[in-house]
PDB file of C-alpha atoms in Angstrom:
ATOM      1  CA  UNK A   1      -7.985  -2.776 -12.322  1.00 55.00           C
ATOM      2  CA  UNK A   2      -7.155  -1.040 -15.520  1.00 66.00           C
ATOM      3  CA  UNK A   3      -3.437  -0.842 -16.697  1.00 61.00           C
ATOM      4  CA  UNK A   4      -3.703   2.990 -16.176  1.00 81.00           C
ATOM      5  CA  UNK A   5      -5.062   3.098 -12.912  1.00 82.00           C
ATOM      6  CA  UNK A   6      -3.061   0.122 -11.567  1.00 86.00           C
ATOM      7  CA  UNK A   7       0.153   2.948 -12.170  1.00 90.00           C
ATOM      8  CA  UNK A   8      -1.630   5.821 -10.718  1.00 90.00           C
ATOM      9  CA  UNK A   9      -2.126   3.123  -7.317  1.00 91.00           C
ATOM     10  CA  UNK A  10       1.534   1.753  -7.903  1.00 93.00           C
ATOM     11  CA  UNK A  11       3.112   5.305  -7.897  1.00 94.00           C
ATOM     12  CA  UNK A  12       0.800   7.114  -4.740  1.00 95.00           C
ATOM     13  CA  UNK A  13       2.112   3.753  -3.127  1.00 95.00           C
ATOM     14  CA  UNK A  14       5.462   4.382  -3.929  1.00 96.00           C
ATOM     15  CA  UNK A  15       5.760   8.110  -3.031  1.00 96.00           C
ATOM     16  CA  UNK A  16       4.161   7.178   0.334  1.00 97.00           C
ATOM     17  CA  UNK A  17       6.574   4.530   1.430  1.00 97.00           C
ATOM     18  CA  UNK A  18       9.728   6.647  -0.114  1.00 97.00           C
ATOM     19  CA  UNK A  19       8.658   9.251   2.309  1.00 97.00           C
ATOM     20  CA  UNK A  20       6.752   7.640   5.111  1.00 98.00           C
ATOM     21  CA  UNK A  21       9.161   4.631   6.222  1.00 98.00           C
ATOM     22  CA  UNK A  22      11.994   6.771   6.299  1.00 98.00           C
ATOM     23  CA  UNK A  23      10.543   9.102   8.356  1.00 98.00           C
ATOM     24  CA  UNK A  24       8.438   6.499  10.429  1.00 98.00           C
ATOM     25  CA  UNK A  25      12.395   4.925  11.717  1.00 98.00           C
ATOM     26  CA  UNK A  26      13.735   8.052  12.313  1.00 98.00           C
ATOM     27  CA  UNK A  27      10.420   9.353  13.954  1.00 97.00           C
ATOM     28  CA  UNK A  28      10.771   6.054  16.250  1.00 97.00           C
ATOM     29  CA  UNK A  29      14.935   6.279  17.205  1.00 97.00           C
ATOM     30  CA  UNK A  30      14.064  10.128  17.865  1.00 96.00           C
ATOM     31  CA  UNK A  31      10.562  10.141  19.550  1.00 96.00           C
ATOM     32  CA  UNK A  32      12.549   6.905  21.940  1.00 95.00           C
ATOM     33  CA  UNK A  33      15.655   8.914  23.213  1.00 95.00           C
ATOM     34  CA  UNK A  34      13.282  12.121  23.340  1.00 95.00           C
ATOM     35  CA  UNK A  35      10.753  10.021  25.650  1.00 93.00           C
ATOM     36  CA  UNK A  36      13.451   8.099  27.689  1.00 92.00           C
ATOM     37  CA  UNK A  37      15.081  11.598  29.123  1.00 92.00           C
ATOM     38  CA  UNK A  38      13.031  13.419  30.983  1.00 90.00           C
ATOM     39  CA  UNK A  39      15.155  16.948  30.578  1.00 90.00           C
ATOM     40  CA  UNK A  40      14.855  16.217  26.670  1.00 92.00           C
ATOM     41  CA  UNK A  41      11.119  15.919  26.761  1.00 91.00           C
ATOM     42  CA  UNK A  42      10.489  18.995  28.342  1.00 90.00           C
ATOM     43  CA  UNK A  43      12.752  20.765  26.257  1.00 89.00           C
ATOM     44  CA  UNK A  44      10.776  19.091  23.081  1.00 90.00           C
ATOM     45  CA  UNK A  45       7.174  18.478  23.712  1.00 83.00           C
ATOM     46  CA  UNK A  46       6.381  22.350  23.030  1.00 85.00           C
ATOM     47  CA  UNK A  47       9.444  23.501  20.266  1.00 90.00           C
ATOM     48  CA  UNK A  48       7.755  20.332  17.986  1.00 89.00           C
ATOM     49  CA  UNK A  49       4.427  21.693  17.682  1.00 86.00           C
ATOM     50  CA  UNK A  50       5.892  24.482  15.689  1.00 90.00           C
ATOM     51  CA  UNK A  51       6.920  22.520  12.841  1.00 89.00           C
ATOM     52  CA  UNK A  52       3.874  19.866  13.644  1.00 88.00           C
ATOM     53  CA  UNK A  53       1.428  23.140  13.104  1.00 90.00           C
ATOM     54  CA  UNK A  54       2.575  23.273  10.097  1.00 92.00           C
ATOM     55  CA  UNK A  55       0.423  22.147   7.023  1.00 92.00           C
ATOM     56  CA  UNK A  56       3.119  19.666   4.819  1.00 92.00           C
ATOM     57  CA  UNK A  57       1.425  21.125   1.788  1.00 91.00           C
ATOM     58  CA  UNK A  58       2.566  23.906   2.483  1.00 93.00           C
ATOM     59  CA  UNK A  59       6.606  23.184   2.439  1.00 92.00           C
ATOM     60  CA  UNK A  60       6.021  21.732  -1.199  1.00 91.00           C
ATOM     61  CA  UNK A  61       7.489  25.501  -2.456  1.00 92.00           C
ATOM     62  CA  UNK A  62      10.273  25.254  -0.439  1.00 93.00           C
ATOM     63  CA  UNK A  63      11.029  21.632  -1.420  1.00 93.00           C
ATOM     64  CA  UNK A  64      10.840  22.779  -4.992  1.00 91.00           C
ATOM     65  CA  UNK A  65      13.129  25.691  -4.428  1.00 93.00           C
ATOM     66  CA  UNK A  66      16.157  23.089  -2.652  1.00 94.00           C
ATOM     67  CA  UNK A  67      15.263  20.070  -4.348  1.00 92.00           C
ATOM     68  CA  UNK A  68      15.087  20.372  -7.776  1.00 84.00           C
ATOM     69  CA  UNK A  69      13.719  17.422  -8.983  1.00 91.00           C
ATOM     70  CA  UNK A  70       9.911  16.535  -8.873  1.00 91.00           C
ATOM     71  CA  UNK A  71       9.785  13.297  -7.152  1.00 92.00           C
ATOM     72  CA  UNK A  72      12.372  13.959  -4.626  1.00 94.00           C
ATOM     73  CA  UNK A  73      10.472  16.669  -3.235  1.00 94.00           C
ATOM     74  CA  UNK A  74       7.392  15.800  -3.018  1.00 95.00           C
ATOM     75  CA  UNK A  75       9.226  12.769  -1.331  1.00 96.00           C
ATOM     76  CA  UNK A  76      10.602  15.076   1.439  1.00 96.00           C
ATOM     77  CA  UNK A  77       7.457  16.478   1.708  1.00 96.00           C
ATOM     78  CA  UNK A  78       5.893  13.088   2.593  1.00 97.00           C
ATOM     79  CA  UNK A  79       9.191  12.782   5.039  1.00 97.00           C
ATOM     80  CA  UNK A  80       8.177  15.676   6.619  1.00 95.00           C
ATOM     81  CA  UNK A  81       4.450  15.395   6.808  1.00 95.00           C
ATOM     82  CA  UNK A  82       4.949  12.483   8.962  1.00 96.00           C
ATOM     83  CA  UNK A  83       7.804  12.683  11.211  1.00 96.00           C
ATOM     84  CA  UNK A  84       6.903  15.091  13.335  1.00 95.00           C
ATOM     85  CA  UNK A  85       3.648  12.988  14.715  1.00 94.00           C
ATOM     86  CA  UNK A  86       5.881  10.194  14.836  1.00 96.00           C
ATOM     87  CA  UNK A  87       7.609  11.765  17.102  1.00 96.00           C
ATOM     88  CA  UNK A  88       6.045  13.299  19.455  1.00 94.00           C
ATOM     89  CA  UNK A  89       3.853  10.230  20.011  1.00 94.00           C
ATOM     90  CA  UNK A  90       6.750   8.037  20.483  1.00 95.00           C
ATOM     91  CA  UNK A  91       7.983  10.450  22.846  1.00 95.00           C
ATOM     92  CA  UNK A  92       5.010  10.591  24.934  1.00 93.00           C
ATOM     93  CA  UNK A  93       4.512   6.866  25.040  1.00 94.00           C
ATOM     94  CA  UNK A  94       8.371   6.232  25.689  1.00 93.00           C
ATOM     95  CA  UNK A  95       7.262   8.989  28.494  1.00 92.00           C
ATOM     96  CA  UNK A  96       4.659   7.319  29.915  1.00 89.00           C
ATOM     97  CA  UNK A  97       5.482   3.555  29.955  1.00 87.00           C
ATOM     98  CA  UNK A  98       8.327   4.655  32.052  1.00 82.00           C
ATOM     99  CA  UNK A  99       6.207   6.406  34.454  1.00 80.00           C
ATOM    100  CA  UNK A 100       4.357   2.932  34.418  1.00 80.00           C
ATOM    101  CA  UNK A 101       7.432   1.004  35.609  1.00 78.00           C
ATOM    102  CA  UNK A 102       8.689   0.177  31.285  1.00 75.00           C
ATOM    103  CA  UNK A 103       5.334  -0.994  30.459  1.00 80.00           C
ATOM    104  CA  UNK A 104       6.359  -1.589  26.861  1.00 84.00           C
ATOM    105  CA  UNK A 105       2.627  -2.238  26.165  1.00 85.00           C
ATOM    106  CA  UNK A 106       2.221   1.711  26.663  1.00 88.00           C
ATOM    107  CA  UNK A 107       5.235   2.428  24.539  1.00 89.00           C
ATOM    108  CA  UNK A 108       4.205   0.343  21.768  1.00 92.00           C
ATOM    109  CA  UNK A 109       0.329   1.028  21.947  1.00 92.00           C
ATOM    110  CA  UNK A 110       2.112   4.882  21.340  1.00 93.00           C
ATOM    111  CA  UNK A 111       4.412   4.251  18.916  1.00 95.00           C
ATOM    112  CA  UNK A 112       1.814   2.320  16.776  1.00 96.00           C
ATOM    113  CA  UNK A 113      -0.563   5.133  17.195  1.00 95.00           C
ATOM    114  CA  UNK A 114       2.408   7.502  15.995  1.00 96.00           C
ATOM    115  CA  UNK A 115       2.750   5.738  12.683  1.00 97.00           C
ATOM    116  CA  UNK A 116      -1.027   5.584  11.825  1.00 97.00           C
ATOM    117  CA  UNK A 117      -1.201   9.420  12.913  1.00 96.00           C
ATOM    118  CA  UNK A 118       1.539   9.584  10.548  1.00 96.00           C
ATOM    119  CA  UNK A 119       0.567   7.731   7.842  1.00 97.00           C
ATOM    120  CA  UNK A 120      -2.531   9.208   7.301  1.00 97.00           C
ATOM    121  CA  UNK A 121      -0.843  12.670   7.196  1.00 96.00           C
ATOM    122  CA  UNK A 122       1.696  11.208   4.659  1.00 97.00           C
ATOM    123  CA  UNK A 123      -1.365   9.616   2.756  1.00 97.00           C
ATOM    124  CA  UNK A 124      -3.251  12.898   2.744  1.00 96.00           C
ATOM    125  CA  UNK A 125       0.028  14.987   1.745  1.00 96.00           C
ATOM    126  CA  UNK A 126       0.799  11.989  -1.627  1.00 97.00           C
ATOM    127  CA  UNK A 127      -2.767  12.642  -2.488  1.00 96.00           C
ATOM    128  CA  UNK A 128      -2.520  16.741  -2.191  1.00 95.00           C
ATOM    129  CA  UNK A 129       1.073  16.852  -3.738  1.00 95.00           C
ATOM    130  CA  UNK A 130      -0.410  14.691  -7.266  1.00 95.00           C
ATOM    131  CA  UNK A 131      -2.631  17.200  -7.443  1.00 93.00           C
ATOM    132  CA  UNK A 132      -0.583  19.834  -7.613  1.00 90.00           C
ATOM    133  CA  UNK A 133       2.400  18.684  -9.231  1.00 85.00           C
ATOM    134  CA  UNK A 134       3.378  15.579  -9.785  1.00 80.00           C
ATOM    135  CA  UNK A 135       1.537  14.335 -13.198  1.00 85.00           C
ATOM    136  CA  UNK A 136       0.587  10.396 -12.143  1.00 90.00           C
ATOM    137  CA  UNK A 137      -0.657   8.781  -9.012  1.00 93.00           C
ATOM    138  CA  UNK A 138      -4.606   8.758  -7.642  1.00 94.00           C
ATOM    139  CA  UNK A 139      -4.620  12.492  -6.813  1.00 94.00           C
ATOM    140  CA  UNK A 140      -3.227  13.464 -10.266  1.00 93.00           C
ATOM    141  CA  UNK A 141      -6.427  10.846 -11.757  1.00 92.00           C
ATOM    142  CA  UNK A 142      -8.920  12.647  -9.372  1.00 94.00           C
ATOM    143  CA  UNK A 143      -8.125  16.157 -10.550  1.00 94.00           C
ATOM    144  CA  UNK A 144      -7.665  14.792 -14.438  1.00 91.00           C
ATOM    145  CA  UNK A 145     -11.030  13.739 -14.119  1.00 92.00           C
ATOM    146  CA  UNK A 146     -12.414  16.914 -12.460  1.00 93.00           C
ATOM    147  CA  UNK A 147     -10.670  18.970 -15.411  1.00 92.00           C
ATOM    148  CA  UNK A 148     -12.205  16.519 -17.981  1.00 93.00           C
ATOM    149  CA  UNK A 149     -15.427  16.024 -16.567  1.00 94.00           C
ATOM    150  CA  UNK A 150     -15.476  12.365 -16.029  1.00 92.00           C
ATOM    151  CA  UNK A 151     -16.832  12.299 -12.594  1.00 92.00           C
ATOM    152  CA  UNK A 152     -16.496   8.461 -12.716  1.00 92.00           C
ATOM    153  CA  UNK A 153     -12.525   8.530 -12.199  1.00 90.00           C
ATOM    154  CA  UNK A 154     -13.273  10.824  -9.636  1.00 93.00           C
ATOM    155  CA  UNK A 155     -15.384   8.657  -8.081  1.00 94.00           C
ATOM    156  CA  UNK A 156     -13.135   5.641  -8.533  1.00 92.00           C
ATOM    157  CA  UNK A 157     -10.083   7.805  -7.146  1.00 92.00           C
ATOM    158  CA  UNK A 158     -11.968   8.513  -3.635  1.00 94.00           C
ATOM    159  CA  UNK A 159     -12.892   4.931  -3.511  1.00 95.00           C
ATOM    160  CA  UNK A 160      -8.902   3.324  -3.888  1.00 94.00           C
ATOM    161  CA  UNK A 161      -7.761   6.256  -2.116  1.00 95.00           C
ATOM    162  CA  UNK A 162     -10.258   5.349   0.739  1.00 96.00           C
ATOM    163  CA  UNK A 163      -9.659   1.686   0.371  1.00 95.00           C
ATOM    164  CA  UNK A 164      -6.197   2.153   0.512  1.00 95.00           C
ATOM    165  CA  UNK A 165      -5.474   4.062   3.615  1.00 95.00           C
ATOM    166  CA  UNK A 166      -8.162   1.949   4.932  1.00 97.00           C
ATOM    167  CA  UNK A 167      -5.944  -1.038   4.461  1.00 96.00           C
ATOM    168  CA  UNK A 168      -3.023   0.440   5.731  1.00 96.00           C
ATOM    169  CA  UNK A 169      -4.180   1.825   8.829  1.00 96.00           C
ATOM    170  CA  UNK A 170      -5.788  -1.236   9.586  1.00 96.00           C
ATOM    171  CA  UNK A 171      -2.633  -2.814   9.098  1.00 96.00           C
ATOM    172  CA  UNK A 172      -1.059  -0.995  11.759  1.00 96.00           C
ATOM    173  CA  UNK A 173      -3.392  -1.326  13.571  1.00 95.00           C
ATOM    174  CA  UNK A 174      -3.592  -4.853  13.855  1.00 96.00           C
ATOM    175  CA  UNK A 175       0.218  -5.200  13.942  1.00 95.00           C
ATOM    176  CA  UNK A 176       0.378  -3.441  16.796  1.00 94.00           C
ATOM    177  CA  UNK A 177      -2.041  -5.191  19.120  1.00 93.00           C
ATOM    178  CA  UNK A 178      -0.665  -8.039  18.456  1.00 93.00           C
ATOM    179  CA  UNK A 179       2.864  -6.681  19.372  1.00 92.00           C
ATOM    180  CA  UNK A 180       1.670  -5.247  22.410  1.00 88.00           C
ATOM    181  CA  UNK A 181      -0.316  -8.339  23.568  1.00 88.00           C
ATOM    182  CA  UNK A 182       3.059 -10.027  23.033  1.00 88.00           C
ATOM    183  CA  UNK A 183       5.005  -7.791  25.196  1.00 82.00           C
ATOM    184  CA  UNK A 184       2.053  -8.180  27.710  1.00 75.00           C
ATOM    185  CA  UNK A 185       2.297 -11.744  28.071  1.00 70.00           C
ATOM    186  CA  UNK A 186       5.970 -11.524  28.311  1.00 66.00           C
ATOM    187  CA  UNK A 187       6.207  -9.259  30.983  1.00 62.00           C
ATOM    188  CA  UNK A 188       3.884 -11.379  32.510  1.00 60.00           C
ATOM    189  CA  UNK A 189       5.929 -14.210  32.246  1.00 57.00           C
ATOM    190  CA  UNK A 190       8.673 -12.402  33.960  1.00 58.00           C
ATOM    191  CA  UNK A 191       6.653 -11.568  37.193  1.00 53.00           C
TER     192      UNK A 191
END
């Protein structure tokens, strides 16, 4: 990996984490006390969808307009973009494995499908918001190379890009089955 690519990769990564982990805890802590009263989720599970409809792309003006600086908004952008599936999917699972008698296996197979729903959101906003603004990371090499005609860093952006959420959603993916199988054998153990 060239040295300029290997900073495009290192700085999509960063503006993903900066945005995503912080709203992937507080998606978690908010989806779980949403889920766990049942007078909360009712009041919830419909007023969310409003700001869920929304397309994060389209907050990056308004994030410009309070936050000043560059980075931070396109990190609250990224914040943004994910917390709202992150919580709503918590809440149902936190919902449902209660329902089930606390099968924690529900609430985590929910909670882990919550942060892959919202990390690819997050990952799709990084990519959209280099485009646009930010002047570094793979979606700013993807649309330097459209604008200079090298159609081989455009191919080579799709292919990390893929690769990387890829990864990362497999990640999750694996870490929580193994969580939940966990849980399942524990609460077997119990019986």
């Amino acid at each position: 990996m060239e040295h300029s690519i290997l900073l495009n990769f290192l700085s999509s990564l960063q503006l993903l984490f900066v945005g995503f982990i912080p709203a992937a805890v507080a998606g978690i802590l908010l989806g779980s006390a949403i889920g766990i009263n049942p007078l909360l989720y009712q009041l919830c599970k419909r007023l969310l969808q409003i700001p869920y409809s929304i397309p994060p792309i389209a907050f990056v003006p308004l994030a410009f307009i309070f936050f000043k600086e560059v980075e931070v908004a396109a990190s609250i952008v990224v914040f943004f973009s994910a917390i709202w599936a992150v919580i709503i999917n918590t809440a149902t699972g936190m919902r449902k494995s209660r329902l089930q008698d606390n099968n924690f296996r529900v609430a985590i197979n929910y909670i882990f499908d919550a942060l892959r729903t919202g990390l690819w959101i997050a990952w799709f906003t990084v990519i959209a918001i280099e485009m646009l603004t930010i002047g570094r990371g793979l979606g700013f090499l993807i649309w330097n190379g459209y604008r200079g005609g090298n159609y081989n860093k455009i191919i080579e952006g799709l292919i990390y890009i893929g690769t990387i959420g890829f990864l990362l959603d497999q990640l999750l993916d694996i870490t929580g089955n193994l969580l939940a199988k966990i849980v399942s054998e524990g609460q077997k153990s119990d019986d």
